[in-house]
Amino acid sequence: MSATAPEIDAGFSFDNSYHRELAGCYVDWQAATVAAPRLLKLNRALAGELGLNADRLDSAAGARVLVGNSVLPGAQPLAQAYAGHQFGGFSPQLGDGRALLLGELIDRQGRRRDLQLKGSGRTPFSRGGDGKAAVGPVLREYLIGEAMHAMGIPTTRALAAVATGEQVFRETPLPGAVLARVAASHLRVGTFEYFAARRETESLQRLLAYAIARHDPGLADHDRPALAFLAAVVGRQAALIARWMQVGFIHGVMNTDNMTISGETIDYGPCAFMDRYDPATVFSSIDHHGRYAYGNQPGIAVWNLARLAEALLPLIDAEPDRAVESATEVLQRFGPAYESHWLAGMRAKLGLVAAVEPAGPESGPETPADEMAADDRALVRDLLDILHAQAADFTGSFRALADVLDRDESRLRVQCRDPAALDPWLARWRARLRVDPGLASPERARAMRAASPIYIPRNHLVERALAAAVEEGDLEPFEALLEVLGDPFTERPGLDAYTQAAPDGGAGYQTFCGT
């Protein structure tokens, strides 16, 4: 067990509302003591956001804190309880089987943020596992989370990756590590499912009140707080999934215990980014039927949110039929909200500045705004169809489209097996641009590049960096890739290798859960 040892003053000041207000929703626990903790990577910028002293954290004493060997005053380590639907099947008890919430920090902007250790050893929720993590998955989560953050996509983030000096045993022995992770909270859809499945309505009510106070304080006095909270989560998830789709991100394991209430991306296990555009793309080795394929993600999000709605039904209305009717109406908002976010983002990628949205049902179906929205939707989907048929690179194609405005079509055409297939679409796009007000071509091209990253975590580059770290103890490829991904929209000389898809377009690439 870890011992309380206040041996470092790095500015930690905990205020642990989850521990204080939600007794029964967790188990107090301690991290397993590890042999030789050593910092692999400290996120100094994030430490600064949290009001922490990065220089003091970047030390042997800091490593002991960030791996759980030393528990600072004010920290109250706990394993959270939650349930979850995993690949459609319900598990009534999951919980933090290899993670501990150390406590909560108030950052420099006044935001409450969880500090959690992942890979810190067995807990009462471990279900026979060892509770450990390996260096590869820990560095993957660090890398992908920081890439998502740099692209402006809500995400949990890594404060540190710490080697444990021990081996974990999977198919082969691997070097062990712990991830220190920061999140707006670790409340999940599965957290609500846990208490709903037990019919513990009082605990469910306390959890709802806590979630509202933490994430939606403006709803505290709402006449139907549970319904308003559901609507807020639906809205956040619609915006999040649209952002995933706009950059070709595939989460890989969209179980309800991996969907946050905050609207942050969480748990980068078998995640990956598409090279060739194909809505059926699946990378996860355990997703045998494509449940969580790229193109299925919006539908799965609705399915998950329906499970949240089911959990909240007793709090939405005492009359079951009315509760179902109200929840259904809220869930039906996901589609239009997602479509609006998705279309706005895709318009930006096409350089369409005018934010013309459907005028609404009261205006009738034939308004000019509706027609333009439908035309833009068709313009985007037809381009995606071409990219699919041509086995074109998703990221490279959208980035190269901005070059066309600079009178250079070469980088776009090289993406396609038959470049002539682009010609009819390009003619339609140019015609649409002529009626889009606001920007001259150079400014429009810059706006397009600000909406389409040139550098993403290409799967072969991620694997190369992780292999060097795990097999050779060489972090230089990881550090180099992390630096490139920290500025994903700005093209820089000498980085062409980071823009290239895998030679085979990623065919046969598989990812694995980071257990």
PDB file of C-alpha atoms in Angstrom, residues 6 19 46 69 71 109 144 317 426 455 496:
ATOM      1  CA  PRO A   6       4.291  14.930   1.902  1.00  0.00           C
ATOM      2  CA  HIS A  19     -15.439  11.998  -2.187  1.00  0.00           C
ATOM      3  CA  LEU A  46      -0.837  21.224 -18.393  1.00  0.00           C
ATOM      4  CA  ASN A  69       3.684   5.714  -4.183  1.00  0.00           C
ATOM      5  CA  VAL A  71      -0.030  10.371  -1.291  1.00  0.00           C
ATOM      6  CA  GLN A 109      -9.261  29.384 -14.737  1.00  0.00           C
ATOM      7  CA  ILE A 144      -3.570  10.921 -28.862  1.00  0.00           C
ATOM      8  CA  ASP A 317     -41.208  11.953 -14.369  1.00  0.00           C
ATOM      9  CA  LEU A 426     -14.553  20.589 -58.459  1.00  0.00           C
ATOM     10  CA  TYR A 455      -0.597  16.528 -39.050  1.00  0.00           C
ATOM     11  CA  ASP A 496       6.631  15.787 -45.065  1.00  0.00           C
TER      12      ASP A 496
END
